[in-house]
XYZ file of C-alpha atoms in Angstrom:
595
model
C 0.000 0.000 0.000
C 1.193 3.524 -0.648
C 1.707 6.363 1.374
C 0.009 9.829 1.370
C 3.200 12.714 1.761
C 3.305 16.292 1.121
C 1.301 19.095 2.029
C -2.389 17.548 1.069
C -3.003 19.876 -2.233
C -3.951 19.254 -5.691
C -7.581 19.040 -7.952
C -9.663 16.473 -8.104
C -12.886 15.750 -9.121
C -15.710 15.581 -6.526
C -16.093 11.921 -6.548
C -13.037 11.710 -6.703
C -12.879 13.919 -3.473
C -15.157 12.036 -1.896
C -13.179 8.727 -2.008
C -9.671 10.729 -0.806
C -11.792 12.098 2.186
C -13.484 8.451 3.109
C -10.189 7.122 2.485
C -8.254 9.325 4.918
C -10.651 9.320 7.381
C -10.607 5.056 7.859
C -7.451 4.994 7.151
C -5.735 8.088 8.959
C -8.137 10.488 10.330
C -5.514 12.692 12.016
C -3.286 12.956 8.832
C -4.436 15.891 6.721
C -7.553 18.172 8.270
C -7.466 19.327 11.747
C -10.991 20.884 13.759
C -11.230 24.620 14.882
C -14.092 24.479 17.044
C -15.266 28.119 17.745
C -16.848 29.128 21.485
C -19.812 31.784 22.348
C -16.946 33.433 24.642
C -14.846 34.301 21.440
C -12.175 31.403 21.971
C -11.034 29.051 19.469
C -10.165 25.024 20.049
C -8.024 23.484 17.732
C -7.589 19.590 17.760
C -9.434 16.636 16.163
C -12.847 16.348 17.146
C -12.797 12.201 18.455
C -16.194 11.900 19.521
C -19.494 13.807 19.118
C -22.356 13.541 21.611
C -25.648 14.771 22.337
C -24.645 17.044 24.883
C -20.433 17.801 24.349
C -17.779 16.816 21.571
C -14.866 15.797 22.879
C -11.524 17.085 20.765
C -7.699 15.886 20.977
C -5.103 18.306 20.777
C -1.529 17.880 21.472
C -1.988 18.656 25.511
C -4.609 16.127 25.784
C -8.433 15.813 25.599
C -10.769 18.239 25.999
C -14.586 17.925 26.404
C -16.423 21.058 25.014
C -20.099 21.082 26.153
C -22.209 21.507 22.480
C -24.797 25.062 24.167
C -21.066 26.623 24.197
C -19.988 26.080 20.361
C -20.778 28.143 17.378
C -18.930 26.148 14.657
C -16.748 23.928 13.228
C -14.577 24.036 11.000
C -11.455 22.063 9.051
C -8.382 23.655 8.504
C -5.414 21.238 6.588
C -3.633 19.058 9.397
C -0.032 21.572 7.862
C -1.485 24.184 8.772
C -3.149 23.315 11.522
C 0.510 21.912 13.248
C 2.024 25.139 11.859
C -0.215 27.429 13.473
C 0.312 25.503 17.484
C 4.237 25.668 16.781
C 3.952 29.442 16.022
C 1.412 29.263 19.230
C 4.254 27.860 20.739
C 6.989 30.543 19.667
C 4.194 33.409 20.813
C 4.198 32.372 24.509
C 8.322 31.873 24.254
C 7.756 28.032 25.053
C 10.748 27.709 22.347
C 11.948 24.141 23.312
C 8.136 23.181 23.027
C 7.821 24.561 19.799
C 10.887 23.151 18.244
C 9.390 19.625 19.827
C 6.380 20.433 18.271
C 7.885 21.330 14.723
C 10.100 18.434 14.596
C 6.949 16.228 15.258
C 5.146 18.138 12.079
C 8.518 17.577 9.827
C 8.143 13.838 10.505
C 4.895 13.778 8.831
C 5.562 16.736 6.369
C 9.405 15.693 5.311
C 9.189 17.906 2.499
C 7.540 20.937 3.415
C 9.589 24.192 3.075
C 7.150 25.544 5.284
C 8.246 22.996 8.204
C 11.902 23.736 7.923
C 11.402 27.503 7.746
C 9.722 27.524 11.253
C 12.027 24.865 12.585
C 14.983 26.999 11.805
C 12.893 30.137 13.202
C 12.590 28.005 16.526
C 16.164 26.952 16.589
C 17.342 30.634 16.401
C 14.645 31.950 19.099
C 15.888 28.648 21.556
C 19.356 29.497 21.429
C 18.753 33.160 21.660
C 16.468 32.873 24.578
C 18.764 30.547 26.293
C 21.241 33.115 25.998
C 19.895 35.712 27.030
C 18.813 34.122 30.343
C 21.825 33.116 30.843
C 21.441 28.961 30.702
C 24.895 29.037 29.697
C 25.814 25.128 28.972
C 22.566 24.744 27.209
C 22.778 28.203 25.275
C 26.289 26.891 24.280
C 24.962 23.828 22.576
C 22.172 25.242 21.304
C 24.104 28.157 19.152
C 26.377 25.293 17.957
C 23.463 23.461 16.690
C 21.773 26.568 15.072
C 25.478 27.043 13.322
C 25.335 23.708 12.036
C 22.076 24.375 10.536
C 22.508 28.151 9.525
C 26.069 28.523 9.140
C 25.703 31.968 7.708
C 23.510 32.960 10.130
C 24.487 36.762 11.333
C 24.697 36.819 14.516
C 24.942 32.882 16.423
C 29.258 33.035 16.145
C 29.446 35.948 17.711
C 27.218 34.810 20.279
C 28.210 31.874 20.685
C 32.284 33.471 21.535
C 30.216 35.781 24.481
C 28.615 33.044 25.915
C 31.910 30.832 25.794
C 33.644 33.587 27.943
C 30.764 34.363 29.798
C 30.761 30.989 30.998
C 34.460 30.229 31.630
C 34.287 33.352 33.788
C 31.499 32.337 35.994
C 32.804 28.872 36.171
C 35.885 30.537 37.825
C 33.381 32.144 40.119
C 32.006 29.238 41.170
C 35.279 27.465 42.136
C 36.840 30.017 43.784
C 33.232 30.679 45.815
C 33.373 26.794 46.750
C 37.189 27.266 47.593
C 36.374 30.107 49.882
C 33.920 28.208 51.812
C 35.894 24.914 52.420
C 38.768 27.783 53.512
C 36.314 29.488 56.358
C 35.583 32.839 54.276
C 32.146 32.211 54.799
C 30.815 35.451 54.072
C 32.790 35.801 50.473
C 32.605 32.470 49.586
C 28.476 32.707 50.369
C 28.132 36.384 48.394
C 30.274 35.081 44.944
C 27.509 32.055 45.237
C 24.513 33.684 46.040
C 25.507 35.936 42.197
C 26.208 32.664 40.306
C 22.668 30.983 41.662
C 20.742 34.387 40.835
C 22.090 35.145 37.950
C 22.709 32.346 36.132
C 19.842 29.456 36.365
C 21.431 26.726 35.116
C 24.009 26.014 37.889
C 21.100 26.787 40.494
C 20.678 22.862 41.187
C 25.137 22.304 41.260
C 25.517 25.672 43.401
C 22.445 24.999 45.716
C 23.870 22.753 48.156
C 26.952 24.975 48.750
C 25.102 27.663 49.032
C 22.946 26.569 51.777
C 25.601 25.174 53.675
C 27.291 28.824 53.698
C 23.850 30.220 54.657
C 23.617 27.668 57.451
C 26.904 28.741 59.010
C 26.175 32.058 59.046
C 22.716 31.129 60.753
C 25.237 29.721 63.581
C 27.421 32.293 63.934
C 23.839 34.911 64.418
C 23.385 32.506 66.832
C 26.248 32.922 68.541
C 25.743 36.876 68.548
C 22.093 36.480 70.002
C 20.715 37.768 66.883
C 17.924 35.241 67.017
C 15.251 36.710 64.190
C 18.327 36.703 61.907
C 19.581 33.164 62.622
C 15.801 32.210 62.396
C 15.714 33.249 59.146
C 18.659 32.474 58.088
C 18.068 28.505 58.832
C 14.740 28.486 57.312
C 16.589 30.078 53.932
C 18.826 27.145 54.091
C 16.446 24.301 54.440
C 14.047 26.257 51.347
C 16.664 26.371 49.395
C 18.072 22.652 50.387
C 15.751 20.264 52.011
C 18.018 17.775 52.460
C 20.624 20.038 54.270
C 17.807 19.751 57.423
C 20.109 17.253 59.689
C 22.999 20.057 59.380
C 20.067 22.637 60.411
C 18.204 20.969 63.495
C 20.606 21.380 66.457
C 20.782 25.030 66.019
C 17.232 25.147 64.679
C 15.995 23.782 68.339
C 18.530 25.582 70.803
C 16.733 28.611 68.896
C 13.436 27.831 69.682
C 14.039 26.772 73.270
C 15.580 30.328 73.474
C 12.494 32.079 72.190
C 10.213 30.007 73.944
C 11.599 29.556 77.201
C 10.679 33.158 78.558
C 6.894 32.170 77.671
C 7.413 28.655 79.174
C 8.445 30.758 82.273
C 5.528 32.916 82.057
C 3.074 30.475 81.817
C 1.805 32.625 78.458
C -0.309 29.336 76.987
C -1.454 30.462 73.586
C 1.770 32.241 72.392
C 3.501 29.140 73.731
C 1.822 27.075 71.733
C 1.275 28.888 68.603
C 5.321 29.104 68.664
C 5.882 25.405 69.564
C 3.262 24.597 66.635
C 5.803 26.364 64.175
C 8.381 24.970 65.227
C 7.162 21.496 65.440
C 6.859 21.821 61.565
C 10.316 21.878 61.293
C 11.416 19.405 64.030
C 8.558 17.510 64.967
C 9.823 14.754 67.177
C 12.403 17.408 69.334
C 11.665 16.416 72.975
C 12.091 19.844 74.548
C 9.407 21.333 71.747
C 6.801 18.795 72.104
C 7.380 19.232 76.120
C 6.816 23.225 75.586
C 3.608 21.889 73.958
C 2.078 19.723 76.132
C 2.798 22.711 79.251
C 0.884 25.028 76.908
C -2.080 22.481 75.785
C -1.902 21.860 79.925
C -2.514 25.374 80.603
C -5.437 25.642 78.605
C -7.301 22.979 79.804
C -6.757 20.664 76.964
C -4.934 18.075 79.484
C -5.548 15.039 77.604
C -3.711 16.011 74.657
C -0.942 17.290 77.003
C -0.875 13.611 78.796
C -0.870 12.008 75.279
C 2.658 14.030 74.494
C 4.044 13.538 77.773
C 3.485 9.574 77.160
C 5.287 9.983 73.903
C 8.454 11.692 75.393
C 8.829 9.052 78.161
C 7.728 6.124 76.650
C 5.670 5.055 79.564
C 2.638 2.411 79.322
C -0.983 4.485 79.519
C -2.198 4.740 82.809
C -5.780 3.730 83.640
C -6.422 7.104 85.220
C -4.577 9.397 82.730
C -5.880 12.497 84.195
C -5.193 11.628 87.631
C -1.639 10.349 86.035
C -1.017 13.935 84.425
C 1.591 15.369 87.099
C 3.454 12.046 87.717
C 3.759 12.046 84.149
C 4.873 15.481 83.523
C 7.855 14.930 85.997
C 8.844 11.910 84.317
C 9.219 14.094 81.187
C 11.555 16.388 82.620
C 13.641 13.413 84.142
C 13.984 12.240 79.967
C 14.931 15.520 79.165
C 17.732 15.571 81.396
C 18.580 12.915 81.114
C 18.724 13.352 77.159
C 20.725 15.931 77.708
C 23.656 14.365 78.752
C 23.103 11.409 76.197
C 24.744 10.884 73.225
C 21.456 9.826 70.637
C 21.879 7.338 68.262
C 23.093 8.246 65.004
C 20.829 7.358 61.867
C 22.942 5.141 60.294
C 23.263 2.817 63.371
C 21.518 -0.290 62.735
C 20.558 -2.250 65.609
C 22.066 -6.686 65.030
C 19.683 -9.107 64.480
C 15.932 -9.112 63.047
C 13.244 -6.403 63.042
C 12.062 -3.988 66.471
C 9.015 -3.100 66.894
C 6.794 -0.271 67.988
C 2.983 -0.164 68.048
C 0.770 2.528 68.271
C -2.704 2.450 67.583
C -2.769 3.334 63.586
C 0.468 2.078 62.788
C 3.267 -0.557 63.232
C 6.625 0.240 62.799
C 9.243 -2.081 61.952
C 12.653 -0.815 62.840
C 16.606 -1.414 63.202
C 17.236 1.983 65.515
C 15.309 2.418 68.464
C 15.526 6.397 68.152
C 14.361 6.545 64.778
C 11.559 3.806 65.294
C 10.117 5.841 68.262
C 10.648 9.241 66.197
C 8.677 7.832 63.407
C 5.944 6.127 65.287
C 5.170 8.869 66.962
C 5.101 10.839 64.055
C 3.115 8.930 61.826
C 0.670 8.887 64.698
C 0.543 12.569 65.436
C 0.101 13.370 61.128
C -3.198 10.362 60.939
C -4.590 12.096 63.666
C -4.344 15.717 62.181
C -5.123 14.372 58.750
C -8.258 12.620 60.540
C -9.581 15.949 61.032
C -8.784 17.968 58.222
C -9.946 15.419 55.719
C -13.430 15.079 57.952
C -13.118 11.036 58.333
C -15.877 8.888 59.946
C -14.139 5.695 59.919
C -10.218 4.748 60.917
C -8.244 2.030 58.998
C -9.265 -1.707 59.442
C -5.879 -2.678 60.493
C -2.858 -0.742 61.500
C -0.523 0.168 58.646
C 2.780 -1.638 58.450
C 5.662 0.970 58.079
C 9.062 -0.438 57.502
C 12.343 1.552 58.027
C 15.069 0.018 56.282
C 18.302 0.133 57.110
C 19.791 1.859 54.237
C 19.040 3.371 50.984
C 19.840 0.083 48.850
C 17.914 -2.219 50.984
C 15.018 -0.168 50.499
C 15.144 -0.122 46.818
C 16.413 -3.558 46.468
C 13.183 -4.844 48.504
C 10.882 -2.375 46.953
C 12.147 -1.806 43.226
C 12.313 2.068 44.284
C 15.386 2.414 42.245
C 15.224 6.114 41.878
C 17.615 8.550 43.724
C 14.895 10.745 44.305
C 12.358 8.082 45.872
C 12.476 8.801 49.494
C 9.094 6.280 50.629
C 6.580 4.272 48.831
C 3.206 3.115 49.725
C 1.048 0.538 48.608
C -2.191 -1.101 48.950
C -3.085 -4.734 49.250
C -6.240 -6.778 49.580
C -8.834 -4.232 47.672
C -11.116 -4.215 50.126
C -12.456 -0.849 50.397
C -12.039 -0.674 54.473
C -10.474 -3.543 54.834
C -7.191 -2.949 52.598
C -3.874 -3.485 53.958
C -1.189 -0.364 53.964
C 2.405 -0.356 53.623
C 4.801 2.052 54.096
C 8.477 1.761 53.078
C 11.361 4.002 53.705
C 14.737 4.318 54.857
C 16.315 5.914 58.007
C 19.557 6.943 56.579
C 16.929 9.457 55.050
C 17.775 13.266 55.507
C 14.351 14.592 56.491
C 12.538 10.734 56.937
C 10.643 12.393 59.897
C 9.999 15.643 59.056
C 8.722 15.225 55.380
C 8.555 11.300 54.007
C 6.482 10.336 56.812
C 4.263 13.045 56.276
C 4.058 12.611 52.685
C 3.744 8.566 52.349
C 0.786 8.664 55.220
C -0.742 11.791 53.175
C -1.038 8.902 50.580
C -2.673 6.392 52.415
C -5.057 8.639 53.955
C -5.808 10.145 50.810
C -6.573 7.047 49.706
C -8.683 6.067 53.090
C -10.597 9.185 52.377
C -11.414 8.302 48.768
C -13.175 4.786 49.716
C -10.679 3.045 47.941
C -12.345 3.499 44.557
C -11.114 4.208 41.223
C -7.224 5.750 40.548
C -6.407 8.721 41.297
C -4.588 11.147 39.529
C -0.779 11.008 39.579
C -0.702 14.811 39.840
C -3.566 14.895 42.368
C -1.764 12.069 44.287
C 1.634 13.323 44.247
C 0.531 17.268 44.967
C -1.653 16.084 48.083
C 1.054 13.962 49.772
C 3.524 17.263 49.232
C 0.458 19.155 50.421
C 0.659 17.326 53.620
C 4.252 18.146 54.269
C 5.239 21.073 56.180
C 5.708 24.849 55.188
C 9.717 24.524 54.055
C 9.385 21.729 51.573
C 6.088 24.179 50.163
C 8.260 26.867 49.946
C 10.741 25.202 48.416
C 8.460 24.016 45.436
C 6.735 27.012 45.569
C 10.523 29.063 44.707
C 11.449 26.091 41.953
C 7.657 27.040 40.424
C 8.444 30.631 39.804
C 11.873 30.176 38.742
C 10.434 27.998 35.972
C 7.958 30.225 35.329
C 10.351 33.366 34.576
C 12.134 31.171 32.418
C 8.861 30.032 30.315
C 10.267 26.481 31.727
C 7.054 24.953 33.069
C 5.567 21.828 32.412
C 2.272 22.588 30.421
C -0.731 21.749 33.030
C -2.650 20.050 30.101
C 0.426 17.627 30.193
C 0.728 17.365 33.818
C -2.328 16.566 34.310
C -2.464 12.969 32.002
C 1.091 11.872 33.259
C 0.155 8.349 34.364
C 4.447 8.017 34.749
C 7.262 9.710 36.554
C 9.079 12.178 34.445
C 12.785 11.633 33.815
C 15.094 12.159 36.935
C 16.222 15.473 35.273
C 12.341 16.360 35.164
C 11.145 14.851 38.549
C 11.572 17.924 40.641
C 9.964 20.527 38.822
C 7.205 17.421 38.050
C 6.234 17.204 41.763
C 6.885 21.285 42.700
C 3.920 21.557 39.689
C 1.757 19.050 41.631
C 2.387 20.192 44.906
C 1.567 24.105 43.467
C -1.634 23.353 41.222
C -3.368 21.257 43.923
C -2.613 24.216 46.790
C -3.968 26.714 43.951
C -7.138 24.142 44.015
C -7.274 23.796 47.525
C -6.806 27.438 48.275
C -9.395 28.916 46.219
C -12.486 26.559 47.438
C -11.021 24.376 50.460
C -9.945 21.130 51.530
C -13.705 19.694 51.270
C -14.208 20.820 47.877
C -10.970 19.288 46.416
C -11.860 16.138 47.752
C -15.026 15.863 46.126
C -12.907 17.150 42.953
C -10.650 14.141 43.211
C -12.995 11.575 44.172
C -15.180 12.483 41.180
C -12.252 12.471 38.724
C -10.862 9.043 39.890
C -14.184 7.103 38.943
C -13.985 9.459 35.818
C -11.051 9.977 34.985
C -12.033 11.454 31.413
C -13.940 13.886 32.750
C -11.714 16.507 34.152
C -13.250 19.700 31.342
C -16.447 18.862 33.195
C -15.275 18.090 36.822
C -13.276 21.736 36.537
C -16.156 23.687 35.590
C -18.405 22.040 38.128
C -15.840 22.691 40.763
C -13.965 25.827 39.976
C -16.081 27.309 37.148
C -12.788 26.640 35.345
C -12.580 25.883 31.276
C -11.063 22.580 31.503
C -7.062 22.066 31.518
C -5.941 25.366 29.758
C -8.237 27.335 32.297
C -6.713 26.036 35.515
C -3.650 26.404 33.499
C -4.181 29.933 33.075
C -5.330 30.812 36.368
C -2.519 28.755 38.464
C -0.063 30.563 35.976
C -1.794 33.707 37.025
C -1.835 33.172 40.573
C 1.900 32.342 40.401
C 2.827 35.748 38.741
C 1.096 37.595 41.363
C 2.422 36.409 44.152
């Protein structure tokens, strides 16, 4: 059989036509017309219309599916499937999403290998990618870019001379860079943190290389305005560091908590409850298993009256079997607390890589059972894994509690976790899973690791968000990747959001982020080079969801769209009055640029 090429022209006769047309549409029905389907509110579609119903059509285009309700269309029309792919790569080059476009118009040469047309817009994209890479300063990438664009324009005007600038552009803020990561392993912490802090502003492709020395300077100099008694700066200064770097949080917590105690203690002494425990709540974010902050707590909760969830924490700090009075047991209990804290004080704890000989420990609480190798980190983890199913209990409005307790293993080490849960990924901190399918009755796992930088403060948090997202669904359907993944970073604390939040806009100003009508149909990871910006995206469109009607309202969102998962147009407007993908699209993007 023969092949249909070229740019779909020529005369035929009308039967003739007729044949062509019944002919292309069995045979390729995407290969030479594409659908502009015009709205009542001015806007235009284009895609291939793929189904046609009473009450909605339902059109592809290259972000995914769309469903168009039929009371909101005027007409449709063809346009050639050339000039329909030409017009979305010049879409494309309009909104500077260069690298999409050239994607775009390297798909349309594939199918069009002879079309002037085609190469004349590919070589337009080419020149715009390299140019815009340039001038924002992506310097490796800008480099190979203009060397590409030479090989396929080698007259071009302008792309040598370019090309020479951003060579010694780039050898000069490489020596930058060195001598900024020489000063720091030296002790010139101030220099070696101010010739950084330029290279990470101002040029955004090092930002992921230069980000961990970075906040390693800006953690030092949180200890030395510790030092000074400047405790709003060092405050600040160790919550830039951990924003910047989550995983620098281990390097961050000793001086994080003397901090705390510092600011806290005066209130502690003065018996002021409520600013006690709006400042232990804060902290607790950051650090939530610290002894000393959860014993602030439970003094605060104590003064106001809320003694049983003061006894609860005291039982947590000392470990001690519930008593069958625990109200009468409150004082006794408190004391013992304040003999552990001493006593902790002049201990030496574990370290996290210290794995206990022989077979699994155990520690049960009454959601959860934690299999262990280190007795610190067991008891850390139980308790909070505990404290986040109770909070999430609440917030999520749930009328029933798990069947069973979920069985959370801490491995030993990062290659024992992968090896026993084929998490393979450098970037997988947890996992959790599901067995039995029994609605109520399923069985959860957690996995993770305790060698893990911030395993209490942010996996645990984010692997339970997934089971109790899950609880709160009924067990029905699949949910979204993107809803999944943004929820469980939802559920983390206010650093890691920041954090995405920072990677978000970054992408933004550098027309770098992942088009929402793609995020939302991943069913798959992105590429490790991809992953982070993948799950800041998640973490930032579900917040935008969650913060414009609440928690209540995104749950009925997501439970509505994991029984249907084709119906997102409709679930969007129903929801958030929102025109399908490209609307939340444009008001997340929105949202972003105002902040």
């Amino acid at each position: 059989m023969g092949s249909i090429t070229g740019e779909c022209t020529g005369r035929s006769t009308p039967a003739a036509m007729a044949a062509v047309i019944v002919g292309l549409a069995l045979l390729a029905p995407s290969r030479c017309v594409a659908d502009i389907i015009y709205l009542r509110n001015g806007n235009q579609v284009q895609g291939e219309i793929v189904r046609r119903g009473g009450d909605s059509i339902t059109v592809r285009f290259p972000g995914g599916f769309l469903e168009i309700p039929s009371r909101e269309v005027v007409r449709v029309e063809s346009e050639s499937r050339l000039d329909y792919l030409l017009s979305e790569g010049e879409k494309h080059l309009k909104r500077k999403d260069f690298e999409g476009a050239l994607d775009f118009l390297e798909s349309a040469r594939a199918e069009f290998p002879s079309s002037t047309r085609v190469d004349q817009r590919i070589d337009k994209a080419r020149e715009e990618l390299a140019f815009h890479l340039a001038d924002t300063r992506r310097l490796e990438r800008a480099e190979e870019a203009l060397e590409k664009l030479l090989v396929a324009m080698p007259n071009h005007p302008t792309a040598a001379k370019r090309l020479e600038s951003v060579r010694r552009e780039r050898e000069t803020a490489r020596r930058e860079e060195a001598l900024g990561i020489r000063e720091l392993a030296e002790g010139a912490t101030a220099s070696g943190h101010r010739r950084l802090k330029k290279i990470y502003d101002e040029y955004p492709g090092r930002r992921h290389a230069v980000a961990p020395y970075l906040a390693s300077a800006v953690a030092d100099l949180a200890d030395a305005a510790l030092e000074q008694g400047d405790l709003t700066r060092a405050e600040r200064l160790y919550m830039e560091a951990i924003t910047l770097v989550p995983d620098l949080l281990p390097r961050v917590v000793p001086g994080y908590v003397l901090l705390k105690a510092m600011q806290l203690k005066p209130l502690f002494d003065l018996n002021h409850y409520e600013p006690l425990l709006a400042g232990t709540d804060a902290a607790l974010e950051v650090v939530p298993s610290s002894p000393v902050l959860n014993y602030f707590r439970a003094h605060a909760l104590e003064g106001l009256g809320r003694w049983r969830e003061a006894a609860e924490i005291y039982l947590r700090i000392t470990g001690e079997s519930r008593p069958p009075d625990l109200r009468a047991a409150l004082p006794t209990l408190k004391r013992l607390a304040e003999a552990v804290l001493l006593r902790r004080g002049d201990e030496e704890q574990s370290p996290a890589d210290e794995v206990l000989p022989g077979t699994w420990r155990v520690v049960r609480t009454e959601h959860f059972v934690v299999h262990h190798r280190n007795e610190r980190i067991g008891r850390e983890v139980a308790q909070v894994a505990e404290a986040t199913y109770d909070r999430l209990f609440g917030q999520l409005e749930l009328k029933t509690h798990w069947y069973s307790p979920c069985e959370l293993y801490i491995h030993p080490d990062r290659d024992d976790f992968a090896g026993l849960t084929d998490a393979g990924h450098g970037w997988i901190g947890g996992s959790h899973r599901i067995s039995g399918g029994r609605g109520a009755l399923s069985v959860h796992r957690i996995d993770t690791f305790q060698t893990q930088p911030r395993l209490a403060q942010t996996v645990i948090p984010h692997e339970v968000g997934h089971a109790m997202l899950t609880h709160r669904l009924r067990y029905r359907g699949t949910i979204p990747l993107w809803i999944n993944e943004g929820f469980a970073t939802w559920n983390e604390p206010r650093f890691v959001h920041d954090h995405h939040q920072r990677l978000v806009r970054q992408a933004a100003q550098l027309n770098a982020l992942i088009p929402v009508t793609e995020l939302v149909r991943r069913q798959t990871y992105p590429s490790d080079a991809d992953v982070r910006l993948f799950y800041a995206q998640c973490f930032s469109v579900s917040d935008f969801l969650i913060r414009m009607h609440g928690l209540r309202r995104f749950m009925s969102f997501a439970e509505e769209l994991s029984l249907s998962p084709t119906s997102l147009g409709l679930l969007l407007r129903r929801h958030y009055r929102l025109n399908g993908a490209p609307g939340l699209d444009h008001a997340w993007q929105g949202s972003i640029r105002a902040r």
